[in-house]
JSON list of C-alpha atoms in Angstrom, two decimals:
[
{"chain": "A", "resi": 221, "resn": "UNK", "atom": "CA", "xyz": [12.10, -43.70, -9.35]},
{"chain": "A", "resi": 222, "resn": "UNK", "atom": "CA", "xyz": [13.39, -40.20, -8.69]},
{"chain": "A", "resi": 223, "resn": "UNK", "atom": "CA", "xyz": [13.78, -37.58, -11.43]},
{"chain": "A", "resi": 224, "resn": "UNK", "atom": "CA", "xyz": [17.44, -38.36, -12.06]},
{"chain": "A", "resi": 225, "resn": "UNK", "atom": "CA", "xyz": [16.71, -42.08, -12.34]},
{"chain": "A", "resi": 226, "resn": "UNK", "atom": "CA", "xyz": [13.96, -41.42, -14.88]},
{"chain": "A", "resi": 227, "resn": "UNK", "atom": "CA", "xyz": [16.35, -39.42, -17.05]},
{"chain": "A", "resi": 228, "resn": "UNK", "atom": "CA", "xyz": [19.08, -42.04, -16.64]},
{"chain": "A", "resi": 229, "resn": "UNK", "atom": "CA", "xyz": [16.65, -44.80, -17.65]},
{"chain": "A", "resi": 230, "resn": "UNK", "atom": "CA", "xyz": [15.53, -42.84, -20.72]},
{"chain": "A", "resi": 231, "resn": "UNK", "atom": "CA", "xyz": [19.14, -42.18, -21.73]},
{"chain": "A", "resi": 232, "resn": "UNK", "atom": "CA", "xyz": [20.06, -45.85, -21.22]},
{"chain": "A", "resi": 233, "resn": "UNK", "atom": "CA", "xyz": [17.08, -46.94, -23.33]},
{"chain": "A", "resi": 234, "resn": "UNK", "atom": "CA", "xyz": [18.14, -44.68, -26.20]},
{"chain": "A", "resi": 235, "resn": "UNK", "atom": "CA", "xyz": [21.74, -45.93, -25.93]},
{"chain": "A", "resi": 236, "resn": "UNK", "atom": "CA", "xyz": [20.45, -49.50, -25.96]},
{"chain": "A", "resi": 237, "resn": "UNK", "atom": "CA", "xyz": [18.44, -48.84, -29.13]},
{"chain": "A", "resi": 238, "resn": "UNK", "atom": "CA", "xyz": [21.57, -47.36, -30.72]},
{"chain": "A", "resi": 239, "resn": "UNK", "atom": "CA", "xyz": [23.66, -50.38, -29.73]},
{"chain": "A", "resi": 240, "resn": "UNK", "atom": "CA", "xyz": [20.97, -53.04, -30.25]},
{"chain": "A", "resi": 241, "resn": "UNK", "atom": "CA", "xyz": [18.59, -51.82, -32.97]},
{"chain": "A", "resi": 242, "resn": "UNK", "atom": "CA", "xyz": [15.06, -53.19, -32.91]},
{"chain": "A", "resi": 243, "resn": "UNK", "atom": "CA", "xyz": [12.88, -53.28, -35.98]},
{"chain": "A", "resi": 244, "resn": "UNK", "atom": "CA", "xyz": [9.94, -50.90, -35.72]},
{"chain": "A", "resi": 245, "resn": "UNK", "atom": "CA", "xyz": [11.57, -48.78, -33.00]},
{"chain": "A", "resi": 246, "resn": "UNK", "atom": "CA", "xyz": [10.97, -45.05, -33.44]},
{"chain": "A", "resi": 247, "resn": "UNK", "atom": "CA", "xyz": [14.21, -44.34, -31.60]},
{"chain": "A", "resi": 248, "resn": "UNK", "atom": "CA", "xyz": [16.13, -46.57, -34.02]},
{"chain": "A", "resi": 249, "resn": "UNK", "atom": "CA", "xyz": [14.42, -44.82, -36.93]},
{"chain": "A", "resi": 250, "resn": "UNK", "atom": "CA", "xyz": [15.57, -41.42, -35.68]},
{"chain": "A", "resi": 251, "resn": "UNK", "atom": "CA", "xyz": [19.11, -42.58, -34.98]},
{"chain": "A", "resi": 252, "resn": "UNK", "atom": "CA", "xyz": [19.30, -44.20, -38.40]},
{"chain": "A", "resi": 253, "resn": "UNK", "atom": "CA", "xyz": [18.02, -41.10, -40.20]},
{"chain": "A", "resi": 254, "resn": "UNK", "atom": "CA", "xyz": [20.70, -39.00, -38.57]},
{"chain": "A", "resi": 255, "resn": "UNK", "atom": "CA", "xyz": [21.22, -35.69, -36.84]},
{"chain": "A", "resi": 256, "resn": "UNK", "atom": "CA", "xyz": [19.27, -33.55, -39.33]},
{"chain": "A", "resi": 257, "resn": "UNK", "atom": "CA", "xyz": [16.08, -35.58, -38.76]},
{"chain": "A", "resi": 258, "resn": "UNK", "atom": "CA", "xyz": [16.63, -35.57, -34.99]},
{"chain": "A", "resi": 259, "resn": "UNK", "atom": "CA", "xyz": [17.17, -31.80, -34.95]},
{"chain": "A", "resi": 260, "resn": "UNK", "atom": "CA", "xyz": [14.04, -31.27, -37.03]},
{"chain": "A", "resi": 261, "resn": "UNK", "atom": "CA", "xyz": [12.06, -33.21, -34.42]},
{"chain": "A", "resi": 262, "resn": "UNK", "atom": "CA", "xyz": [13.67, -31.25, -31.57]},
{"chain": "A", "resi": 263, "resn": "UNK", "atom": "CA", "xyz": [12.59, -28.04, -33.30]},
{"chain": "A", "resi": 264, "resn": "UNK", "atom": "CA", "xyz": [9.05, -29.31, -33.87]},
{"chain": "A", "resi": 265, "resn": "UNK", "atom": "CA", "xyz": [8.67, -30.41, -30.26]},
{"chain": "A", "resi": 266, "resn": "UNK", "atom": "CA", "xyz": [10.06, -27.10, -29.03]},
{"chain": "A", "resi": 267, "resn": "UNK", "atom": "CA", "xyz": [7.51, -25.21, -31.13]},
{"chain": "A", "resi": 268, "resn": "UNK", "atom": "CA", "xyz": [4.69, -27.46, -29.94]},
{"chain": "A", "resi": 269, "resn": "UNK", "atom": "CA", "xyz": [5.75, -26.87, -26.33]},
{"chain": "A", "resi": 270, "resn": "UNK", "atom": "CA", "xyz": [5.69, -23.11, -26.87]},
{"chain": "A", "resi": 271, "resn": "UNK", "atom": "CA", "xyz": [2.24, -23.24, -28.47]},
{"chain": "A", "resi": 272, "resn": "UNK", "atom": "CA", "xyz": [0.81, -25.41, -25.69]},
{"chain": "A", "resi": 273, "resn": "UNK", "atom": "CA", "xyz": [2.22, -23.06, -23.05]},
{"chain": "A", "resi": 274, "resn": "UNK", "atom": "CA", "xyz": [0.92, -20.00, -24.92]},
{"chain": "A", "resi": 275, "resn": "UNK", "atom": "CA", "xyz": [-2.52, -21.65, -25.02]},
{"chain": "A", "resi": 276, "resn": "UNK", "atom": "CA", "xyz": [-2.28, -22.03, -21.23]},
{"chain": "A", "resi": 277, "resn": "UNK", "atom": "CA", "xyz": [-2.95, -25.78, -21.52]},
{"chain": "A", "resi": 278, "resn": "UNK", "atom": "CA", "xyz": [-0.90, -27.33, -18.76]},
{"chain": "A", "resi": 279, "resn": "UNK", "atom": "CA", "xyz": [-1.68, -30.96, -19.59]},
{"chain": "A", "resi": 280, "resn": "UNK", "atom": "CA", "xyz": [-0.75, -30.45, -23.24]},
{"chain": "A", "resi": 281, "resn": "UNK", "atom": "CA", "xyz": [2.35, -28.50, -22.20]},
{"chain": "A", "resi": 282, "resn": "UNK", "atom": "CA", "xyz": [3.49, -31.36, -19.95]},
{"chain": "A", "resi": 283, "resn": "UNK", "atom": "CA", "xyz": [2.93, -33.81, -22.82]},
{"chain": "A", "resi": 284, "resn": "UNK", "atom": "CA", "xyz": [4.98, -31.66, -25.21]},
{"chain": "A", "resi": 285, "resn": "UNK", "atom": "CA", "xyz": [7.76, -31.12, -22.65]},
{"chain": "A", "resi": 286, "resn": "UNK", "atom": "CA", "xyz": [8.04, -34.90, -22.31]},
{"chain": "A", "resi": 287, "resn": "UNK", "atom": "CA", "xyz": [8.29, -35.21, -26.12]},
{"chain": "A", "resi": 288, "resn": "UNK", "atom": "CA", "xyz": [10.94, -32.49, -26.18]},
{"chain": "A", "resi": 289, "resn": "UNK", "atom": "CA", "xyz": [13.00, -34.16, -23.44]},
{"chain": "A", "resi": 290, "resn": "UNK", "atom": "CA", "xyz": [12.80, -37.47, -25.30]},
{"chain": "A", "resi": 291, "resn": "UNK", "atom": "CA", "xyz": [13.98, -35.94, -28.58]},
{"chain": "A", "resi": 292, "resn": "UNK", "atom": "CA", "xyz": [16.73, -33.98, -26.81]},
{"chain": "A", "resi": 293, "resn": "UNK", "atom": "CA", "xyz": [17.89, -37.26, -25.29]},
{"chain": "A", "resi": 294, "resn": "UNK", "atom": "CA", "xyz": [18.03, -38.90, -28.72]},
{"chain": "A", "resi": 295, "resn": "UNK", "atom": "CA", "xyz": [20.05, -35.89, -29.92]},
{"chain": "A", "resi": 296, "resn": "UNK", "atom": "CA", "xyz": [22.45, -36.20, -26.99]},
{"chain": "A", "resi": 297, "resn": "UNK", "atom": "CA", "xyz": [23.04, -39.90, -27.63]},
{"chain": "A", "resi": 298, "resn": "UNK", "atom": "CA", "xyz": [23.56, -39.29, -31.35]},
{"chain": "A", "resi": 299, "resn": "UNK", "atom": "CA", "xyz": [26.09, -36.54, -30.61]},
{"chain": "A", "resi": 300, "resn": "UNK", "atom": "CA", "xyz": [27.82, -38.50, -27.84]},
{"chain": "A", "resi": 301, "resn": "UNK", "atom": "CA", "xyz": [26.89, -36.03, -25.11]},
{"chain": "A", "resi": 302, "resn": "UNK", "atom": "CA", "xyz": [26.73, -37.89, -21.79]},
{"chain": "A", "resi": 303, "resn": "UNK", "atom": "CA", "xyz": [23.69, -37.25, -19.61]},
{"chain": "A", "resi": 304, "resn": "UNK", "atom": "CA", "xyz": [26.08, -36.74, -16.71]},
{"chain": "A", "resi": 305, "resn": "UNK", "atom": "CA", "xyz": [27.54, -33.66, -18.46]},
{"chain": "A", "resi": 306, "resn": "UNK", "atom": "CA", "xyz": [24.13, -32.03, -18.68]},
{"chain": "A", "resi": 307, "resn": "UNK", "atom": "CA", "xyz": [23.22, -32.94, -15.10]},
{"chain": "A", "resi": 308, "resn": "UNK", "atom": "CA", "xyz": [26.57, -31.57, -13.89]},
{"chain": "A", "resi": 309, "resn": "UNK", "atom": "CA", "xyz": [25.90, -28.29, -15.73]},
{"chain": "A", "resi": 310, "resn": "UNK", "atom": "CA", "xyz": [22.45, -28.07, -14.13]},
{"chain": "A", "resi": 311, "resn": "UNK", "atom": "CA", "xyz": [23.99, -28.75, -10.71]},
{"chain": "A", "resi": 312, "resn": "UNK", "atom": "CA", "xyz": [26.52, -25.96, -11.30]},
{"chain": "A", "resi": 313, "resn": "UNK", "atom": "CA", "xyz": [23.78, -23.55, -12.29]},
{"chain": "A", "resi": 314, "resn": "UNK", "atom": "CA", "xyz": [21.66, -24.39, -9.26]},
{"chain": "A", "resi": 315, "resn": "UNK", "atom": "CA", "xyz": [24.47, -23.03, -7.06]},
{"chain": "A", "resi": 316, "resn": "UNK", "atom": "CA", "xyz": [24.42, -19.61, -8.71]},
{"chain": "A", "resi": 317, "resn": "UNK", "atom": "CA", "xyz": [22.40, -16.80, -7.22]},
{"chain": "A", "resi": 318, "resn": "UNK", "atom": "CA", "xyz": [22.10, -13.14, -8.05]},
{"chain": "A", "resi": 319, "resn": "UNK", "atom": "CA", "xyz": [23.14, -13.59, -11.65]},
{"chain": "A", "resi": 320, "resn": "UNK", "atom": "CA", "xyz": [20.18, -11.83, -13.26]},
{"chain": "A", "resi": 321, "resn": "UNK", "atom": "CA", "xyz": [21.40, -10.27, -16.44]},
{"chain": "A", "resi": 322, "resn": "UNK", "atom": "CA", "xyz": [20.82, -6.58, -16.90]},
{"chain": "A", "resi": 323, "resn": "UNK", "atom": "CA", "xyz": [18.79, -5.75, -19.98]},
{"chain": "A", "resi": 324, "resn": "UNK", "atom": "CA", "xyz": [19.30, -2.69, -22.09]},
{"chain": "A", "resi": 325, "resn": "UNK", "atom": "CA", "xyz": [16.07, -0.71, -22.13]},
{"chain": "A", "resi": 326, "resn": "UNK", "atom": "CA", "xyz": [15.33, 1.32, -25.22]},
{"chain": "A", "resi": 327, "resn": "UNK", "atom": "CA", "xyz": [13.08, 4.35, -24.81]},
{"chain": "A", "resi": 328, "resn": "UNK", "atom": "CA", "xyz": [10.94, 4.25, -27.93]},
{"chain": "A", "resi": 329, "resn": "UNK", "atom": "CA", "xyz": [9.49, 7.67, -27.15]},
{"chain": "A", "resi": 330, "resn": "UNK", "atom": "CA", "xyz": [12.82, 9.47, -27.69]}
]
């Protein structure tokens, strides 16, 4: 499976859980609890990803990124955001070059 197919399969699995709930499914639990619970988990996984990266632990960072992508996918399904919309936005961005934003530098010695 290529990267796109993996994301499509994950998205389809989450949609399937939404449409055909299974007892004991963590995905069903999140979808049932609603957007506030899902967003809390997205925030937690984001923080855990940052901490793992800060600790320079690549294997833990990969694990946390996977958790974050999963929870973002649950959020997308709950909000009705098609995976194709996100992939199209990424495709659009990959075509851009030379769009580095200029940052305002403050001289703290003045």
